[in-house]
Amino acid sequence: MRKGYVDSRFGQLHVVEEGHGQPVLFLHQTPRSWDEYRDVLPIVGRQARAIAMDTVGYGASARLAQRQTVELFADGVEDVIDALGLERPVLVGHHTGGVVALEVAARRGSAVAGLVLSGTPYVDEARRHQVATSRPPIDHVDVVADGSHLTTLWNRRRPYYPADRPDLLSRLVADACRVIDRAEEGHLAVNAYRMEDRISLVVAPTLVVCGEQDDFSMPDVPRLVAAIAGADRRTLPGTGVPSVDHHPEDFAATVLEFVRTLAPAGS
């Protein structure tokens, strides 16, 4: 895998890539980094140009001084697309990354070859109200001197991760520690996004993917499929929220199967 940086309006953004051919750009969930796709890139890179970026504000990418929004995240993605000269990329986004990928697809129209929305919530006024009034924070913790905030973060995420894979949760906590003071902002940005005003602008062929145990996002799959013309759906068995790094072979195979159905870049 080749690691590097590209310039953007926010500063330098970190990217990792492998392979050649059709560009496939992977966008991670909050508060993760490109590492979420660490085991996916080598598989997809055998048949395509697989690229994972750290969303602006996360991982090794430039930090945001202003409040995080989906629109700002999408600005960073567009800067990467332009800096790398990606012609009609396929966008693959997981959870927050799916919402960001949708916004980029809404902006760029037919310049996006395909869209994979993985574990992506459908955000409308009803969801915004429900989350704002009844859902506790996902990743926010108050840093304390004895380090017990790390246990709090671990325990909040533990129900969504397989009990026999503490390594996966360790990777998430490591990413969260890099942005610990702003780890919740990506979730807040998603809940502020007016998806209902943007989703009809998506014209790219779309695949909606979700782990069968992802109780957070699975209920929204039918709404996403209904809202995007011609969208298809796939369920990933035996996994949930961490489907990308829990079952990277299945996730990569699903993405590649979808990519093969698309017109090649330049056509």
CSV table of C-alpha atoms in Angstrom, one decimal:
chain,number,residue,atom,x,y,z
A,1,MET,CA,0.0,0.0,0.0
A,2,ARG,CA,1.2,3.5,-0.9
A,3,LYS,CA,0.7,6.2,1.7
A,4,GLY,CA,0.8,9.9,1.0
A,5,TYR,CA,-0.8,13.3,1.3
A,6,VAL,CA,-2.6,15.6,-1.1
A,7,ASP,CA,-3.2,19.4,-0.7
A,8,SER,CA,-6.7,20.6,0.0
A,9,ARG,CA,-8.4,23.8,1.1
A,10,PHE,CA,-8.1,22.6,4.7
A,11,GLY,CA,-4.4,21.6,4.5
A,12,GLN,CA,-3.0,18.2,3.7
A,13,LEU,CA,-5.2,15.1,3.6
A,14,HIS,CA,-3.9,11.6,4.2
A,15,VAL,CA,-4.5,8.9,1.6
A,16,VAL,CA,-3.6,5.3,1.2
A,17,GLU,CA,-3.9,3.3,-2.0
A,18,GLU,CA,-3.2,0.1,-3.8
A,19,GLY,CA,-3.7,-1.2,-7.3
A,20,HIS,CA,-4.6,0.3,-10.7
A,21,GLY,CA,-7.6,0.7,-12.9
A,22,GLN,CA,-11.1,1.9,-11.9
A,23,PRO,CA,-10.7,4.2,-8.9
A,24,VAL,CA,-12.7,3.2,-5.8
A,25,LEU,CA,-12.5,5.7,-3.0
A,26,PHE,CA,-13.4,4.5,0.5
A,27,LEU,CA,-14.7,6.7,3.3
A,28,HIS,CA,-14.7,5.7,6.9
A,29,GLN,CA,-17.1,5.9,9.8
A,30,THR,CA,-16.7,8.3,12.8
A,31,PRO,CA,-14.2,8.5,14.6
A,32,ARG,CA,-12.1,6.1,12.5
A,33,SER,CA,-9.5,6.6,9.8
A,34,TRP,CA,-8.4,4.9,6.6
A,35,ASP,CA,-7.4,2.0,8.9
A,36,GLU,CA,-11.0,0.8,8.8
A,37,TYR,CA,-10.2,-0.4,5.3
A,38,ARG,CA,-6.7,-1.7,6.0
A,39,ASP,CA,-7.7,-5.3,5.1
A,40,VAL,CA,-10.1,-4.3,2.3
A,41,LEU,CA,-7.6,-2.3,0.2
A,42,PRO,CA,-5.3,-5.2,-0.8
A,43,ILE,CA,-8.2,-7.3,-1.9
A,44,VAL,CA,-9.9,-4.6,-4.0
A,45,GLY,CA,-6.5,-3.4,-5.2
A,46,ARG,CA,-6.1,-6.7,-7.1
A,47,GLN,CA,-8.8,-5.6,-9.6
A,48,ALA,CA,-9.1,-1.8,-9.2
A,49,ARG,CA,-7.3,1.3,-7.8
A,50,ALA,CA,-8.4,1.2,-4.2
A,51,ILE,CA,-8.0,4.4,-2.2
A,52,ALA,CA,-8.9,5.1,1.4
A,53,MET,CA,-8.6,8.6,2.8
A,54,ASP,CA,-8.7,10.1,6.3
A,55,THR,CA,-11.7,12.4,6.4
A,56,VAL,CA,-10.7,16.0,7.1
A,57,GLY,CA,-10.5,16.3,10.8
A,58,TYR,CA,-9.7,12.6,11.4
A,59,GLY,CA,-6.7,10.2,11.3
A,60,ALA,CA,-3.6,12.0,9.9
A,61,SER,CA,-5.6,14.5,7.8
A,62,ALA,CA,-5.7,18.2,8.6
A,63,ARG,CA,-7.9,19.3,11.5
A,64,LEU,CA,-10.9,21.6,11.1
A,65,ALA,CA,-11.0,24.8,13.2
A,66,GLN,CA,-14.7,25.2,12.4
A,67,ARG,CA,-17.7,23.0,13.4
A,68,GLN,CA,-17.7,19.8,11.5
A,69,THR,CA,-20.4,19.2,8.9
A,70,VAL,CA,-21.1,16.7,6.2
A,71,GLU,CA,-20.7,19.4,3.7
A,72,LEU,CA,-17.2,20.2,4.9
A,73,PHE,CA,-16.3,16.5,4.9
A,74,ALA,CA,-17.6,16.3,1.3
A,75,ASP,CA,-15.4,19.3,0.4
A,76,GLY,CA,-12.4,17.4,1.5
A,77,VAL,CA,-13.4,14.3,-0.5
A,78,GLU,CA,-13.8,16.5,-3.6
A,79,ASP,CA,-10.4,18.0,-3.0
A,80,VAL,CA,-8.9,14.4,-2.9
A,81,ILE,CA,-10.7,13.4,-6.1
A,82,ASP,CA,-9.5,16.5,-7.9
A,83,ALA,CA,-5.9,16.3,-6.5
A,84,LEU,CA,-5.5,12.6,-7.5
A,85,GLY,CA,-7.3,13.1,-10.9
A,86,LEU,CA,-9.8,10.4,-10.2
A,87,GLU,CA,-12.0,10.1,-13.3
A,88,ARG,CA,-15.5,8.9,-12.4
A,89,PRO,CA,-14.6,7.2,-9.1
A,90,VAL,CA,-16.8,4.7,-7.3
A,91,LEU,CA,-17.5,6.0,-3.8
A,92,VAL,CA,-17.8,3.6,-0.9
A,93,GLY,CA,-18.8,5.0,2.5
A,94,HIS,CA,-19.5,3.2,5.8
A,95,HIS,CA,-21.8,4.8,8.3
A,96,THR,CA,-20.7,8.5,8.5
A,97,GLY,CA,-18.7,7.8,5.3
A,98,GLY,CA,-21.8,6.7,3.6
A,99,VAL,CA,-23.6,10.0,4.3
A,100,VAL,CA,-20.5,11.9,3.1
A,101,ALA,CA,-20.3,9.7,-0.1
A,102,LEU,CA,-24.0,10.5,-0.7
A,103,GLU,CA,-23.4,14.2,-0.5
A,104,VAL,CA,-20.5,14.0,-2.9
A,105,ALA,CA,-22.6,11.9,-5.4
A,106,ALA,CA,-25.4,14.4,-5.1
A,107,ARG,CA,-22.9,17.2,-6.1
A,108,ARG,CA,-21.0,15.5,-8.8
A,109,GLY,CA,-23.9,13.7,-10.6
A,110,SER,CA,-22.7,11.5,-13.5
A,111,ALA,CA,-19.0,12.2,-12.6
A,112,VAL,CA,-19.5,9.5,-10.0
A,113,ALA,CA,-19.5,6.0,-11.6
A,114,GLY,CA,-21.1,4.3,-8.6
A,115,LEU,CA,-22.1,4.6,-5.0
A,116,VAL,CA,-21.9,2.0,-2.2
A,117,LEU,CA,-23.7,3.0,1.0
A,118,SER,CA,-22.7,0.7,3.8
A,119,GLY,CA,-24.5,0.8,7.1
A,120,THR,CA,-25.7,4.3,6.2
A,121,PRO,CA,-28.5,6.0,8.1
A,122,TYR,CA,-31.4,7.8,6.5
A,123,VAL,CA,-31.4,11.3,8.0
A,124,ASP,CA,-34.6,13.3,7.9
A,125,GLU,CA,-36.5,15.5,10.4
A,126,ALA,CA,-38.0,12.6,12.3
A,127,ARG,CA,-34.5,11.1,12.9
A,128,ARG,CA,-33.0,14.4,13.7
A,129,HIS,CA,-35.6,15.0,16.4
A,130,GLN,CA,-35.3,11.5,17.8
A,131,VAL,CA,-31.5,11.6,18.0
A,132,ALA,CA,-31.5,15.1,19.5
A,133,THR,CA,-34.0,14.3,22.2
A,134,SER,CA,-33.5,10.7,23.1
A,135,ARG,CA,-30.2,9.2,22.0
A,136,PRO,CA,-27.1,9.4,24.3
A,137,PRO,CA,-23.7,10.3,22.9
A,138,ILE,CA,-21.9,7.6,21.0
A,139,ASP,CA,-18.3,8.5,21.4
A,140,HIS,CA,-18.2,11.6,23.6
A,141,VAL,CA,-16.2,11.2,26.8
A,142,ASP,CA,-14.8,13.7,29.2
A,143,VAL,CA,-11.0,13.2,29.5
A,144,VAL,CA,-10.0,12.4,33.1
A,145,ALA,CA,-6.5,12.1,34.6
A,146,ASP,CA,-6.8,8.4,35.5
A,147,GLY,CA,-7.6,7.4,31.9
A,148,SER,CA,-11.0,5.8,32.9
A,149,HIS,CA,-12.6,7.7,30.0
A,150,LEU,CA,-11.0,5.1,27.7
A,151,THR,CA,-12.9,2.4,29.5
A,152,THR,CA,-16.1,4.5,29.1
A,153,LEU,CA,-15.5,4.8,25.4
A,154,TRP,CA,-14.7,1.0,25.1
A,155,ASN,CA,-17.9,0.1,26.9
A,156,ARG,CA,-20.1,2.3,24.8
A,157,ARG,CA,-18.9,0.7,21.7
A,158,ARG,CA,-18.5,-2.9,23.0
A,159,PRO,CA,-22.1,-3.9,22.3
A,160,TYR,CA,-21.7,-3.3,18.6
A,161,TYR,CA,-18.5,-5.3,18.2
A,162,PRO,CA,-18.0,-9.1,18.3
A,163,ALA,CA,-16.9,-10.4,21.7
A,164,ASP,CA,-14.2,-12.6,20.2
A,165,ARG,CA,-12.5,-9.7,18.3
A,166,PRO,CA,-11.2,-7.1,20.8
A,167,ASP,CA,-8.6,-6.2,18.2
A,168,LEU,CA,-11.3,-4.5,16.1
A,169,LEU,CA,-12.5,-2.4,19.1
A,170,SER,CA,-8.9,-1.6,19.9
A,171,ARG,CA,-8.4,-0.1,16.4
A,172,LEU,CA,-11.5,2.1,16.8
A,173,VAL,CA,-10.4,3.3,20.3
A,174,ALA,CA,-6.9,4.1,18.9
A,175,ASP,CA,-8.5,6.2,16.2
A,176,ALA,CA,-10.8,7.9,18.7
A,177,CYS,CA,-7.9,8.8,20.9
A,178,ARG,CA,-6.4,10.9,18.1
A,179,VAL,CA,-9.5,13.1,18.1
A,180,ILE,CA,-10.7,12.5,21.6
A,181,ASP,CA,-11.9,16.1,22.2
A,182,ARG,CA,-14.0,16.0,19.0
A,183,ALA,CA,-14.8,12.3,18.6
A,184,GLU,CA,-18.6,12.9,18.8
A,185,GLU,CA,-18.7,15.7,16.2
A,186,GLY,CA,-19.0,13.5,13.2
A,187,HIS,CA,-22.1,11.9,14.6
A,188,LEU,CA,-23.6,15.4,15.3
A,189,ALA,CA,-22.7,16.4,11.7
A,190,VAL,CA,-24.6,13.4,10.3
A,191,ASN,CA,-27.7,14.2,12.4
A,192,ALA,CA,-27.7,17.8,11.2
A,193,TYR,CA,-27.5,16.8,7.5
A,194,ARG,CA,-30.6,17.4,5.5
A,195,MET,CA,-30.4,14.1,3.5
A,196,GLU,CA,-34.0,14.4,2.4
A,197,ASP,CA,-33.1,17.5,0.4
A,198,ARG,CA,-30.1,15.9,-1.3
A,199,ILE,CA,-30.8,12.2,-1.9
A,200,SER,CA,-32.9,12.8,-5.0
A,201,LEU,CA,-29.9,14.4,-6.7
A,202,VAL,CA,-28.0,11.1,-6.7
A,203,VAL,CA,-27.9,9.6,-10.2
A,204,ALA,CA,-25.0,7.2,-9.9
A,205,PRO,CA,-25.9,3.5,-9.8
A,206,THR,CA,-26.2,2.7,-6.1
A,207,LEU,CA,-25.8,-0.4,-3.9
A,208,VAL,CA,-27.0,-0.2,-0.3
A,209,VAL,CA,-25.1,-2.7,1.9
A,210,CYS,CA,-25.6,-3.5,5.6
A,211,GLY,CA,-24.5,-6.1,8.1
A,212,GLU,CA,-27.4,-8.2,9.2
A,213,GLN,CA,-26.6,-7.5,12.8
A,214,ASP,CA,-26.3,-3.7,12.4
A,215,ASP,CA,-29.4,-2.8,14.3
A,216,PHE,CA,-28.4,0.9,14.1
A,217,SER,CA,-28.7,1.1,10.3
A,218,MET,CA,-30.5,-1.9,9.0
A,219,PRO,CA,-34.0,-0.4,9.5
A,220,ASP,CA,-33.1,2.5,7.1
A,221,VAL,CA,-32.0,0.2,4.2
A,222,PRO,CA,-35.5,0.1,2.6
A,223,ARG,CA,-35.8,3.9,2.8
A,224,LEU,CA,-32.5,4.4,1.1
A,225,VAL,CA,-33.3,1.9,-1.6
A,226,ALA,CA,-36.7,3.5,-2.2
A,227,ALA,CA,-35.3,7.1,-2.4
A,228,ILE,CA,-32.5,6.4,-4.9
A,229,ALA,CA,-33.7,5.4,-8.4
A,230,GLY,CA,-32.6,1.9,-9.3
A,231,ALA,CA,-30.7,1.2,-6.1
A,232,ASP,CA,-30.0,-2.4,-5.2
A,233,ARG,CA,-29.3,-3.9,-1.8
A,234,ARG,CA,-27.1,-6.6,-0.2
A,235,THR,CA,-27.1,-8.0,3.3
A,236,LEU,CA,-23.8,-9.1,4.8
A,237,PRO,CA,-24.3,-12.2,7.0
A,238,GLY,CA,-22.8,-12.7,10.4
A,239,THR,CA,-21.7,-9.1,11.0
A,240,GLY,CA,-22.9,-5.8,12.2
A,241,VAL,CA,-21.6,-2.2,12.7
A,242,PRO,CA,-17.9,-3.2,12.1
A,243,SER,CA,-18.7,-5.1,8.9
A,244,VAL,CA,-15.8,-3.5,7.0
A,245,ASP,CA,-13.0,-4.7,9.2
A,246,HIS,CA,-14.9,-7.7,10.8
A,247,HIS,CA,-15.4,-9.4,7.4
A,248,PRO,CA,-13.1,-7.6,5.0
A,249,GLU,CA,-13.2,-10.5,2.4
A,250,ASP,CA,-17.0,-10.4,2.2
A,251,PHE,CA,-17.1,-6.6,2.1
A,252,ALA,CA,-14.4,-6.4,-0.6
A,253,ALA,CA,-16.1,-9.1,-2.7
A,254,THR,CA,-19.4,-7.2,-2.5
A,255,VAL,CA,-17.8,-4.0,-3.6
A,256,LEU,CA,-15.9,-5.7,-6.5
A,257,GLU,CA,-19.0,-7.5,-7.7
A,258,PHE,CA,-20.8,-4.1,-7.8
A,259,VAL,CA,-17.9,-2.4,-9.6
A,260,ARG,CA,-17.9,-5.1,-12.3
A,261,THR,CA,-21.5,-4.1,-13.2
A,262,LEU,CA,-20.5,-0.5,-13.9
A,263,ALA,CA,-19.3,1.2,-17.1
A,264,PRO,CA,-15.5,1.6,-16.9
A,265,ALA,CA,-13.9,4.9,-16.2
A,266,GLY,CA,-13.6,7.0,-19.4
A,267,SER,CA,-16.6,5.4,-21.1
